[in-house]
Coordinates of C-alpha atoms in Angstrom, one line a residue:
Chain A
M286 CA -5.4 41.7 29.5
S287 CA -9.2 42.3 30.4
R288 CA -11.5 38.4 29.9
L289 CA -13.1 41.4 28.3
A290 CA -10.3 41.7 25.8
L291 CA -9.6 38.3 25.4
L292 CA -13.2 37.7 24.2
L293 CA -13.4 40.4 22.0
C294 CA -9.8 39.2 20.6
S295 CA -10.9 35.5 20.2
V296 CA -14.8 36.4 18.3
F297 CA -12.1 39.4 15.8
D298 CA -9.5 36.1 16.1
S299 CA -12.3 33.6 14.4
V300 CA -14.1 36.4 12.7
S301 CA -10.5 37.4 10.8
D302 CA -10.3 33.7 10.2
R303 CA -13.8 33.1 9.2
S304 CA -12.9 35.8 6.7
R305 CA -9.9 34.6 5.4
I306 CA -11.6 31.7 3.5
F307 CA -12.8 32.3 0.3
E308 CA -16.3 30.1 -0.5
W309 CA -17.5 29.7 -4.6
P310 CA -20.9 28.1 -5.2
I311 CA -20.9 25.4 -7.6
R312 CA -24.1 23.8 -9.6
V313 CA -23.8 19.6 -10.5
Y314 CA -24.3 19.2 -14.1
F315 CA -24.5 16.1 -15.9
E316 CA -21.1 16.6 -17.6
D317 CA -20.1 16.6 -13.6
T318 CA -22.0 13.1 -13.1
D319 CA -21.2 9.6 -14.1
S320 CA -23.3 6.2 -14.2
A321 CA -22.8 5.2 -10.4
G322 CA -25.4 8.6 -10.8
I323 CA -22.5 11.0 -8.9
V324 CA -19.8 13.1 -9.5
Y325 CA -16.8 11.7 -11.1
Y326 CA -14.1 12.1 -8.7
A327 CA -11.6 14.0 -11.1
N328 CA -14.8 16.7 -11.6
Y329 CA -13.8 17.8 -7.7
L330 CA -10.2 18.9 -8.9
K331 CA -12.2 21.0 -11.1
F332 CA -14.4 22.5 -8.8
M333 CA -11.8 23.8 -7.3
E334 CA -9.6 24.6 -9.5
R335 CA -12.3 27.0 -10.2
A336 CA -12.3 28.1 -6.7
R337 CA -9.1 29.0 -7.1
S338 CA -9.1 31.5 -9.9
E339 CA -12.1 33.2 -8.2
W340 CA -10.2 33.2 -5.1
L341 CA -7.6 35.3 -6.8
R342 CA -9.3 36.7 -8.0
S343 CA -11.6 38.0 -5.0
F344 CA -7.6 39.7 -4.7
G345 CA -7.8 41.5 -8.1
I346 CA -5.8 38.8 -9.9
D347 CA -6.7 36.9 -13.4
V348 CA -5.2 33.9 -14.3
G349 CA -5.8 34.9 -18.1
K350 CA -3.3 37.9 -17.8
L351 CA -1.9 36.3 -15.4
V352 CA -0.1 33.9 -17.4
Q353 CA 0.3 37.1 -20.6
S354 CA 2.0 39.8 -18.3
E355 CA 3.6 38.6 -15.8
K356 CA 4.6 35.0 -17.7
A357 CA 3.4 33.0 -14.4
L358 CA 1.1 30.0 -14.0
F359 CA 0.3 28.2 -10.4
V360 CA 0.6 24.4 -10.6
V361 CA -0.5 21.9 -8.3
R362 CA 2.9 20.0 -7.6
S363 CA 0.9 17.9 -5.2
I364 CA -2.5 17.1 -3.8
Q365 CA -4.1 14.4 -1.0
V366 CA -7.7 14.4 -1.6
N367 CA -10.8 13.3 0.7
Y368 CA -14.0 12.1 -0.4
Q369 CA -16.3 11.5 2.3
R370 CA -20.0 11.7 0.3
P371 CA -21.0 12.0 -3.2
A372 CA -22.2 15.2 -4.7
R373 CA -25.2 14.5 -7.4
L374 CA -26.6 15.5 -10.4
S375 CA -28.4 18.8 -9.6
D376 CA -26.6 19.8 -5.8
L377 CA -25.8 23.4 -5.6
L378 CA -22.6 22.8 -3.8
T379 CA -19.7 25.5 -1.9
V380 CA -16.4 25.4 -2.7
T381 CA -14.0 26.2 -0.3
V382 CA -10.0 27.8 -0.7
S383 CA -8.0 28.8 2.4
L384 CA -4.9 29.8 2.4
K385 CA -2.4 27.8 4.8
R386 CA 1.5 28.6 3.9
I387 CA 2.3 31.1 1.1
G388 CA 7.0 30.6 0.4
H389 CA 8.5 32.7 -3.1
A390 CA 7.9 30.3 -4.8
S391 CA 5.3 28.3 -3.8
L392 CA 1.7 27.5 -1.3
E393 CA 0.1 25.9 0.4
L394 CA -3.7 26.0 0.0
W395 CA -6.9 23.8 2.3
Q396 CA -10.5 23.1 0.6
E397 CA -13.2 21.9 1.2
V398 CA -16.4 20.9 -0.6
I399 CA -19.2 21.2 1.4
R400 CA -23.6 21.2 0.8
R401 CA -25.4 22.4 3.3
N402 CA -23.9 21.5 6.5
D403 CA -21.5 18.3 5.1
T404 CA -18.0 18.7 3.7
L405 CA -18.6 15.7 0.9
C406 CA -14.6 16.0 -0.4
S407 CA -11.4 17.9 1.1
S408 CA -7.9 18.9 -0.3
S409 CA -4.2 19.3 0.7
L410 CA -2.9 20.9 -2.2
Q411 CA 1.1 22.5 -3.0
L412 CA 0.7 24.2 -5.5
A413 CA 4.0 26.2 -7.3
C414 CA 4.6 29.5 -9.5
L415 CA 6.1 28.9 -13.3
N416 CA 7.0 30.4 -15.5
A417 CA 4.5 29.5 -18.1
D418 CA 6.9 30.2 -21.0
S419 CA 10.5 28.0 -19.5
L420 CA 7.4 25.6 -16.7
R421 CA 10.4 26.2 -14.6
P422 CA 10.0 27.1 -10.9
C423 CA 10.0 30.9 -10.6
R424 CA 8.9 33.4 -7.7
I425 CA 5.6 34.3 -7.1
P426 CA 4.6 38.0 -8.5
K427 CA 5.7 40.7 -6.2
Q428 CA 2.4 42.5 -6.5
I429 CA 0.8 39.0 -6.0
L430 CA 2.6 38.3 -2.8
E431 CA 1.3 41.7 -1.6
K432 CA -2.3 41.0 -1.9
L433 CA -2.5 37.9 -0.8
Chain B
M161 CA -18.1 -4.0 -70.2
S162 CA -18.6 -7.9 -70.0
R163 CA -20.4 -8.5 -66.0
L164 CA -17.9 -10.5 -65.0
A165 CA -15.8 -7.5 -65.7
L166 CA -18.3 -5.0 -64.1
L167 CA -18.6 -7.4 -60.5
L168 CA -15.3 -6.9 -60.7
C169 CA -14.9 -2.7 -61.1
S170 CA -17.6 -3.4 -58.0
V171 CA -15.5 -5.3 -56.2
F172 CA -12.2 -3.2 -56.0
D173 CA -14.7 0.3 -56.4
S174 CA -16.4 -1.0 -52.0
V175 CA -12.9 -2.3 -51.4
S176 CA -11.2 0.7 -52.0
D177 CA -13.7 2.5 -50.8
R178 CA -13.9 0.5 -47.7
S179 CA -10.0 1.1 -47.5
R180 CA -10.7 4.7 -47.8
I181 CA -12.6 4.2 -44.2
F182 CA -10.3 5.1 -40.8
E183 CA -11.2 3.5 -38.0
W184 CA -10.4 3.6 -34.2
P185 CA -11.1 1.6 -31.4
I186 CA -12.3 3.8 -27.6
R187 CA -13.7 2.0 -25.2
V188 CA -16.4 4.0 -22.9
Y189 CA -15.4 4.3 -19.2
F190 CA -16.8 6.1 -15.6
E191 CA -15.8 9.8 -17.1
D192 CA -18.1 9.2 -20.2
T193 CA -21.0 8.9 -19.4
D194 CA -23.7 10.5 -16.9
S195 CA -25.9 10.0 -15.2
A196 CA -28.5 9.1 -17.7
G197 CA -25.9 6.0 -17.4
I198 CA -25.5 6.4 -21.0
V199 CA -22.2 8.2 -22.9
Y200 CA -22.3 12.7 -22.4
Y201 CA -23.9 14.0 -26.3
A202 CA -20.1 16.3 -25.3
N203 CA -17.9 13.5 -24.8
Y204 CA -18.2 12.1 -29.1
L205 CA -16.9 14.6 -30.2
K206 CA -14.3 13.9 -28.1
F207 CA -13.7 10.2 -28.9
M208 CA -14.1 12.6 -32.7
E209 CA -11.3 13.8 -32.0
R210 CA -9.1 11.1 -31.0
A211 CA -10.1 8.8 -34.0
R212 CA -9.2 12.2 -36.5
S213 CA -5.7 12.3 -34.5
E214 CA -5.3 9.2 -35.3
W215 CA -6.2 9.6 -38.7
L216 CA -3.2 11.4 -39.1
R217 CA -0.8 9.3 -37.2
S218 CA -2.3 6.3 -40.2
F219 CA -0.5 8.6 -42.4
G220 CA 3.1 9.6 -40.7
I221 CA 1.1 13.2 -39.2
D222 CA 1.7 13.7 -35.6
V223 CA -0.8 17.0 -34.5
G224 CA 1.4 17.4 -31.7
K225 CA 4.5 17.8 -33.7
L226 CA 2.3 19.7 -36.7
V227 CA 2.1 22.7 -34.3
Q228 CA 5.4 22.4 -33.5
S229 CA 7.3 22.5 -36.4
E230 CA 4.7 23.5 -39.1
K231 CA 3.0 26.1 -37.4
A232 CA -0.1 24.6 -38.5
L233 CA -3.4 23.4 -36.5
F234 CA -6.7 21.9 -37.7
V235 CA -9.8 23.6 -35.8
V236 CA -13.8 23.1 -36.1
R237 CA -15.4 25.6 -38.0
S238 CA -18.5 23.3 -37.5
I239 CA -19.8 20.3 -36.9
Q240 CA -23.7 18.6 -37.6
V241 CA -23.9 15.1 -35.3
N242 CA -27.4 12.7 -34.8
Y243 CA -27.8 11.0 -31.7
Q244 CA -29.3 8.0 -33.0
R245 CA -28.3 4.9 -29.4
P246 CA -27.5 6.2 -26.3
A247 CA -23.7 4.0 -25.7
R248 CA -22.7 2.8 -22.3
L249 CA -20.2 2.3 -19.4
S250 CA -17.6 -0.7 -20.7
D251 CA -18.8 -0.7 -24.4
L252 CA -15.8 -0.8 -27.3
L253 CA -16.5 1.4 -30.3
T254 CA -15.3 2.2 -33.5
V255 CA -14.5 5.9 -34.5
T256 CA -14.7 6.3 -37.9
V257 CA -13.4 9.2 -40.6
S258 CA -13.8 9.9 -43.6
L259 CA -12.7 12.4 -46.0
K260 CA -15.1 13.7 -48.4
R261 CA -12.8 16.9 -49.4
I262 CA -9.5 18.6 -48.8
G263 CA -9.2 22.3 -50.1
H264 CA -6.1 24.5 -49.7
A265 CA -7.0 25.1 -46.7
S266 CA -10.5 22.9 -44.9
L267 CA -11.2 19.3 -45.0
E268 CA -14.9 17.7 -45.2
L269 CA -14.8 14.5 -42.9
W270 CA -17.3 12.4 -41.6
Q271 CA -17.1 10.5 -38.8
E272 CA -19.0 7.7 -37.4
V273 CA -19.8 6.1 -33.6
I274 CA -20.9 2.0 -34.4
R275 CA -20.8 -0.1 -31.8
R276 CA -20.9 -4.1 -32.9
N277 CA -23.0 -3.2 -35.7
D278 CA -25.3 -0.4 -34.9
T279 CA -24.6 3.6 -35.6
L280 CA -24.2 4.6 -32.7
C281 CA -23.4 8.7 -34.3
S282 CA -22.8 10.2 -37.1
S283 CA -21.0 13.1 -37.7
S284 CA -19.9 15.8 -40.6
L285 CA -17.6 18.1 -39.9
Q286 CA -15.5 21.6 -42.2
L287 CA -11.6 21.4 -40.3
A288 CA -10.2 24.4 -40.9
C289 CA -6.7 24.4 -41.1
L290 CA -5.0 27.7 -38.9
N291 CA -1.5 29.3 -37.8
A292 CA -0.9 28.2 -34.3
D293 CA 0.2 31.6 -33.7
S294 CA -2.0 33.7 -35.0
L295 CA -5.1 31.4 -35.1
R296 CA -6.1 33.2 -38.8
P297 CA -6.7 30.4 -41.7
C298 CA -3.7 29.3 -43.4
R299 CA -2.8 26.7 -46.2
I300 CA -2.8 23.2 -45.3
P301 CA 1.3 22.6 -45.8
K302 CA 2.1 21.0 -48.7
Q303 CA 3.1 17.6 -46.9
I304 CA 0.4 17.4 -45.5
L305 CA -1.5 18.0 -49.2
E306 CA 0.2 14.9 -50.2
K307 CA -0.3 12.9 -47.6
L308 CA -3.8 12.8 -47.6
Chain C
M72 CA -54.9 48.9 -38.3
S73 CA -52.6 52.7 -38.3
R74 CA -49.0 52.8 -39.3
L75 CA -48.5 53.3 -35.8
A76 CA -50.1 50.8 -34.6
L77 CA -48.6 48.4 -36.6
L78 CA -44.9 49.8 -35.8
L79 CA -45.7 50.0 -32.4
C80 CA -46.8 45.5 -32.8
S81 CA -43.3 44.3 -33.9
V82 CA -41.9 46.7 -31.7
F83 CA -43.2 45.0 -28.9
D84 CA -42.8 41.4 -31.0
S85 CA -39.1 42.4 -30.3
V86 CA -39.1 43.2 -27.3
S87 CA -41.2 40.6 -25.8
D88 CA -38.9 38.7 -28.5
R89 CA -36.0 39.6 -26.8
S90 CA -37.1 39.1 -23.4
R91 CA -37.6 34.8 -24.6
I92 CA -34.1 34.6 -24.8
F93 CA -32.3 33.1 -22.0
E94 CA -28.6 34.4 -21.1
W95 CA -26.7 32.7 -18.5
P96 CA -22.4 33.8 -17.2
I97 CA -19.7 31.3 -18.5
R98 CA -15.9 31.7 -17.3
V99 CA -14.2 29.6 -18.9
Y100 CA -11.1 28.1 -17.1
F101 CA -8.0 26.2 -16.9
E102 CA -9.8 22.7 -17.7
D103 CA -12.4 24.7 -20.2
T104 CA -8.7 25.0 -23.0
D105 CA -6.9 22.9 -24.9
S106 CA -3.0 23.4 -26.0
A107 CA -4.1 25.7 -29.0
G108 CA -4.8 28.5 -26.3
I109 CA -8.7 28.2 -26.2
V110 CA -11.3 26.6 -25.4
Y111 CA -11.5 22.7 -26.8
Y112 CA -14.8 22.0 -29.5
A113 CA -16.7 20.2 -27.4
N114 CA -15.9 22.1 -23.9
Y115 CA -18.8 24.6 -25.5
L116 CA -21.6 21.7 -25.4
K117 CA -21.0 21.6 -21.8
F118 CA -21.6 25.2 -21.8
M119 CA -24.6 25.1 -23.7
E120 CA -26.3 21.7 -21.4
R121 CA -25.3 24.5 -18.4
A122 CA -27.3 27.1 -20.3
R123 CA -30.0 24.9 -21.0
S124 CA -30.3 23.0 -16.9
E125 CA -30.3 26.9 -16.0
W126 CA -33.1 27.8 -18.5
L127 CA -35.4 25.2 -17.4
R128 CA -34.6 25.8 -13.4
S129 CA -35.1 29.5 -14.4
F130 CA -39.1 28.2 -15.0
G131 CA -38.6 26.3 -12.2
I132 CA -37.7 22.8 -13.4
D133 CA -34.2 21.2 -11.5
V134 CA -33.4 18.4 -14.1
G135 CA -32.1 16.5 -11.4
K136 CA -35.7 16.3 -9.4
L137 CA -37.5 15.7 -13.4
V138 CA -35.1 12.9 -13.5
Q139 CA -36.5 11.4 -10.3
S140 CA -39.9 12.6 -9.7
E141 CA -41.2 12.5 -13.6
K142 CA -38.8 9.4 -14.9
A143 CA -38.2 12.4 -17.5
L144 CA -35.2 13.6 -18.9
F145 CA -34.1 15.5 -22.6
V146 CA -31.6 14.0 -24.6
V147 CA -29.8 15.7 -27.5
R148 CA -30.5 14.0 -30.6
S149 CA -29.5 16.1 -33.1
I150 CA -27.4 19.4 -33.4
Q151 CA -25.1 22.1 -36.0
V152 CA -23.4 23.4 -34.3
N153 CA -20.7 26.6 -36.0
Y154 CA -17.5 28.5 -34.9
Q155 CA -17.1 31.6 -35.5
R156 CA -14.1 32.9 -32.8
P157 CA -12.6 31.0 -30.0
A158 CA -12.8 31.4 -26.2
R159 CA -9.9 32.3 -24.5
L160 CA -8.9 31.7 -20.7
S161 CA -10.6 33.9 -17.7
D162 CA -13.3 35.3 -20.7
L163 CA -16.9 36.1 -19.5
L164 CA -18.9 34.4 -22.4
T165 CA -23.0 34.8 -21.9
V166 CA -24.5 31.4 -23.3
T167 CA -28.0 32.2 -24.6
V168 CA -31.0 29.8 -25.1
S169 CA -33.9 30.6 -27.3
L170 CA -37.0 28.2 -27.8
K171 CA -38.2 27.5 -31.5
R172 CA -40.5 25.2 -31.4
I173 CA -41.8 22.4 -28.8
G174 CA -44.0 19.2 -30.0
H175 CA -45.1 16.7 -27.6
A176 CA -42.6 14.8 -27.2
S177 CA -39.6 17.5 -28.7
L178 CA -38.1 20.5 -28.0
E179 CA -36.1 23.1 -30.5
L180 CA -33.4 25.7 -29.6
W181 CA -31.6 28.1 -30.7
Q182 CA -28.3 28.3 -28.3
E183 CA -24.9 31.2 -28.8
V184 CA -22.4 31.4 -26.5
I185 CA -21.5 35.1 -26.6
R186 CA -18.1 37.0 -25.7
R187 CA -19.5 41.2 -25.1
N188 CA -20.8 42.3 -29.1
D189 CA -19.3 38.7 -30.3
T190 CA -20.9 35.6 -31.1
L191 CA -18.7 32.8 -31.4
C192 CA -20.3 29.9 -31.2
S193 CA -24.0 29.6 -31.9
S194 CA -26.4 26.0 -32.6
S195 CA -29.2 24.5 -33.3
L196 CA -30.5 21.7 -31.7
Q197 CA -33.1 19.5 -31.3
L198 CA -33.9 17.5 -28.2
A199 CA -36.2 14.8 -27.4
C200 CA -38.0 13.7 -24.1
L201 CA -37.2 10.1 -22.7
N202 CA -38.4 7.8 -20.0
A203 CA -35.3 8.1 -17.3
D204 CA -35.8 4.2 -17.2
S205 CA -36.3 2.6 -20.7
L206 CA -34.5 5.7 -22.4
R207 CA -37.6 5.9 -25.0
P208 CA -39.0 8.8 -26.2
C209 CA -41.8 10.4 -24.1
R210 CA -43.9 13.1 -23.9
I211 CA -43.2 16.0 -22.7
P212 CA -44.3 16.2 -18.9
K213 CA -47.3 18.3 -19.5
Q214 CA -46.4 20.6 -16.3
I215 CA -43.2 21.4 -18.1
L216 CA -45.4 22.3 -21.5
E217 CA -47.4 23.9 -19.2
K218 CA -44.0 26.1 -18.1
L219 CA -42.1 25.9 -21.2
Chain D
M99 CA 20.3 -20.3 2.6
S100 CA 23.5 -20.1 0.7
R101 CA 24.0 -16.9 -0.4
L102 CA 22.8 -18.4 -4.3
A103 CA 20.6 -19.0 -3.1
L104 CA 19.1 -15.9 -1.6
L105 CA 20.8 -13.7 -4.6
L106 CA 18.0 -16.3 -6.1
C107 CA 15.2 -15.6 -4.0
S108 CA 15.5 -12.1 -4.6
V109 CA 15.9 -12.3 -8.3
F110 CA 12.4 -14.6 -8.5
D111 CA 10.6 -11.4 -5.7
S112 CA 11.8 -8.6 -8.6
V113 CA 10.6 -11.3 -11.2
S114 CA 7.6 -12.1 -9.3
D115 CA 7.4 -8.0 -8.3
R116 CA 7.8 -6.8 -11.1
S117 CA 4.9 -9.0 -12.6
R118 CA 2.7 -7.3 -10.3
I119 CA 2.5 -4.5 -12.2
F120 CA 0.1 -3.6 -14.7
E121 CA 0.7 -1.5 -17.6
W122 CA -1.8 0.5 -20.3
P123 CA -0.7 3.0 -22.6
I124 CA -2.3 6.2 -22.5
R125 CA -2.2 8.4 -25.8
V126 CA -2.4 12.6 -25.1
Y127 CA -4.7 14.3 -27.9
F128 CA -5.7 17.9 -27.4
E129 CA -9.0 17.0 -25.3
D130 CA -6.3 17.1 -21.9
T131 CA -4.2 19.5 -22.2
D132 CA -5.1 22.6 -21.3
S133 CA -3.1 26.6 -22.5
A134 CA -0.8 26.7 -20.1
G135 CA 0.0 23.5 -23.1
I136 CA -0.2 20.6 -20.3
V137 CA -2.4 17.8 -19.4
Y138 CA -4.0 19.6 -17.2
Y139 CA -3.9 18.1 -13.4
A140 CA -7.3 16.4 -12.7
N141 CA -7.0 14.3 -16.3
Y142 CA -4.8 12.5 -15.0
L143 CA -7.1 10.9 -12.3
K144 CA -9.1 10.0 -15.5
F145 CA -6.1 8.4 -17.0
M146 CA -5.5 6.0 -13.9
E147 CA -9.1 4.9 -13.0
R148 CA -8.4 3.7 -16.9
A149 CA -6.1 2.1 -16.1
R150 CA -7.9 0.6 -13.5
S151 CA -10.5 -0.7 -15.4
E152 CA -7.9 -2.4 -17.7
W153 CA -6.4 -3.9 -14.7
L154 CA -10.0 -5.3 -13.9
R155 CA -10.6 -6.3 -17.6
S156 CA -7.0 -8.5 -17.2
F157 CA -8.9 -10.3 -14.2
G158 CA -11.7 -10.8 -16.8
I159 CA -13.8 -8.3 -14.7
D160 CA -15.5 -5.4 -16.5
V161 CA -16.8 -3.0 -14.4
G162 CA -19.9 -2.6 -16.5
K163 CA -21.1 -6.1 -15.8
L164 CA -20.1 -5.7 -12.3
V165 CA -22.3 -3.1 -11.8
Q166 CA -24.6 -5.1 -13.4
S167 CA -24.7 -8.3 -12.2
E168 CA -22.7 -8.1 -8.7
K169 CA -24.3 -4.3 -8.0
A170 CA -20.4 -3.7 -7.2
L171 CA -18.3 -0.7 -7.8
F172 CA -15.3 0.3 -6.6
V173 CA -15.3 4.3 -5.7
V174 CA -12.0 6.3 -4.7
R175 CA -11.6 7.0 -1.0
S176 CA -8.6 8.9 -1.0
I177 CA -6.0 9.1 -2.6
Q178 CA -2.8 11.4 -2.6
V179 CA -0.9 12.3 -6.1
N180 CA 2.5 13.8 -6.5
Y181 CA 3.1 15.6 -9.6
Q182 CA 6.7 15.8 -11.1
R183 CA 7.1 17.1 -14.1
P184 CA 4.7 17.6 -16.6
A185 CA 3.0 15.2 -19.1
R186 CA 2.2 17.2 -23.4
L187 CA 0.1 17.1 -26.3
S188 CA 0.8 13.8 -28.5
D189 CA 3.0 11.8 -25.5
L190 CA 2.4 8.4 -25.4
L191 CA 2.8 7.4 -21.1
T192 CA 1.9 4.4 -19.9
V193 CA -0.3 4.2 -17.0
T194 CA 0.3 1.4 -14.1
V195 CA -1.5 -0.6 -11.4
S196 CA 0.1 -2.2 -8.8
L197 CA -2.1 -3.8 -6.2
K198 CA -0.9 -3.2 -2.8
R199 CA -3.4 -4.1 0.0
I200 CA -6.5 -6.1 -0.3
G201 CA -9.2 -6.2 2.2
H202 CA -12.6 -7.6 2.8
A203 CA -14.0 -4.1 1.1
S204 CA -11.2 -2.3 0.6
L205 CA -8.4 -2.3 -2.0
E206 CA -4.7 -0.1 -1.9
L207 CA -3.2 0.5 -5.1
W208 CA 0.0 2.4 -6.5
Q209 CA -0.5 3.9 -9.6
E210 CA 2.6 5.7 -12.3
V211 CA 2.3 7.9 -15.0
I212 CA 5.4 7.5 -17.2
R213 CA 7.1 8.9 -20.0
R214 CA 10.1 5.8 -21.6
N215 CA 12.2 6.2 -18.2
D216 CA 10.4 9.1 -16.3
T217 CA 7.8 9.0 -13.8
L218 CA 5.2 12.0 -14.6
C219 CA 3.2 11.3 -11.7
S220 CA 2.5 8.9 -9.4
S221 CA -0.6 8.8 -6.5
S222 CA -1.9 6.4 -3.6
L223 CA -5.4 5.3 -3.4
Q224 CA -7.4 4.2 -0.4
L225 CA -10.2 2.5 -3.0
A226 CA -14.3 1.3 -1.2
C227 CA -16.6 -1.7 -2.9
L228 CA -19.6 -0.1 -1.8
N229 CA -23.5 -1.7 -2.9
A230 CA -24.3 0.4 -6.2
D231 CA -27.7 0.8 -5.6
S232 CA -27.1 2.9 -2.0
L233 CA -23.9 3.2 -2.3
R234 CA -23.0 2.2 0.3
P235 CA -19.6 -0.4 1.8
C236 CA -20.3 -3.8 1.4
R237 CA -17.9 -6.6 0.8
I238 CA -16.2 -7.6 -2.3
P239 CA -17.7 -9.9 -4.0
K240 CA -15.7 -13.4 -3.6
Q241 CA -15.2 -14.1 -7.1
I242 CA -13.2 -11.0 -7.8
L243 CA -11.5 -11.3 -4.5
E244 CA -10.0 -14.4 -5.9
K245 CA -8.9 -13.5 -9.0
L246 CA -7.4 -10.2 -7.3

């Protein structure tokens, strides 16, 4: 390959890589903060779950309908969170979702909570697909695998 | 009636009245507060629901089993809350429940959130009994009516 | 005034009245629901507070900056909520804010939570303006009174 | 050392180790569950923080007074959570706290959420001590180091 081709490839790669990072805006309200004046540590997990729901919606997947029609549910099996800087009341945050790995019955994601150019909090998550009635592991429905 | 009899009656009345007020202790943690340094206004409704669950438990009624075995659920139809003084991190509160009226399919309660001798917040609530599957109004199960 | 003029006035009144109703969209996520499959009753108060924050923002008032620069804070003094129909996972709701009365140190609002054409929950609220340090009642800052 | 001495040592070790594990009971209420019928994943972090506050209280340390008198605050720097089994409405859980390491300005803890003999969720946490005003790392106050 020529140098130009290589350059273009790497540009396209980074574009397509960039395009695979889903972003969702979240505003910090009083409910999210605690008396230390910052966002309470458990509430970042709420922010991340909101962003994951909207990431699925961006593929045409509604978590509510997924439960009803497919009896499928994604639950967090494990999460590792690093809290770097605190968010505060009225902050406008961006929460990202990027898919790291997809298996037959599980997903691995990377999520960040960002304020302007600062990563406030980053997280690695393992999710499992469960049957919504039995809460036992099940395969990710085929049409969802195809969409993701 | 003699004076003594009257006095005894009023003592017994206040004792029996007092005994009908259920009390449940609740400690304020970081999760309950907001960046104004006080308990977030919606969280008092969580405190009240915890106390109602424990009030039912004091009659041998477990809200989890009630849903599973009786398919019955109590939901709040309307609530009026007055916020008088703020609670703060680490406060030890007492949440009260008193039954004002009981119908075939509904309850009326009075609840207070108290810190030592100060009422911080008081509330009047109308609850309905619903079928847990259809979420339609239903009669309060007989054995519960008898217990309350 | 002629009948036509009166008619036009009442039309314009209702239009302008309509235009004074602020609307904010809110999506229901897992965090908002409970094991009865519906939005937990206290969480509607979170939705209402988010809408009030955005209503103030629509006038150029940021609740975070209000605390820092003006040392002013709006707190709920009393609230009456009627729960008519339940909201569920993935519902897209509209939360309204309409100003009923404004005093020197207090506000009265009416808020509704709506799904398509159904009012799920409606609420009358009395708010007070407090000094953010002392938490004592204070006058609503002049520039805010003018904006509202 | 004789075999008996070794045996006794290991018994005493495990006894003393056991005694260092703090336990706090937590009841699951409607507020803690979501529409999947299980405790929402972020709410286990609330349970853990409640247990940490009570663990400090068991040493005579009140987190509210710690902020006011010492201007000190413990915040979570990183957390790794494994979710093994779900908790449900009305479950009575035990949340444990065990101190793994203590530094000049940081703590490492291990926490579990247990239902009878089953570990539902386990967690490794790194906490930092911050100045409550500046939110900058600071040394753990001496009298707290001594107590822990």
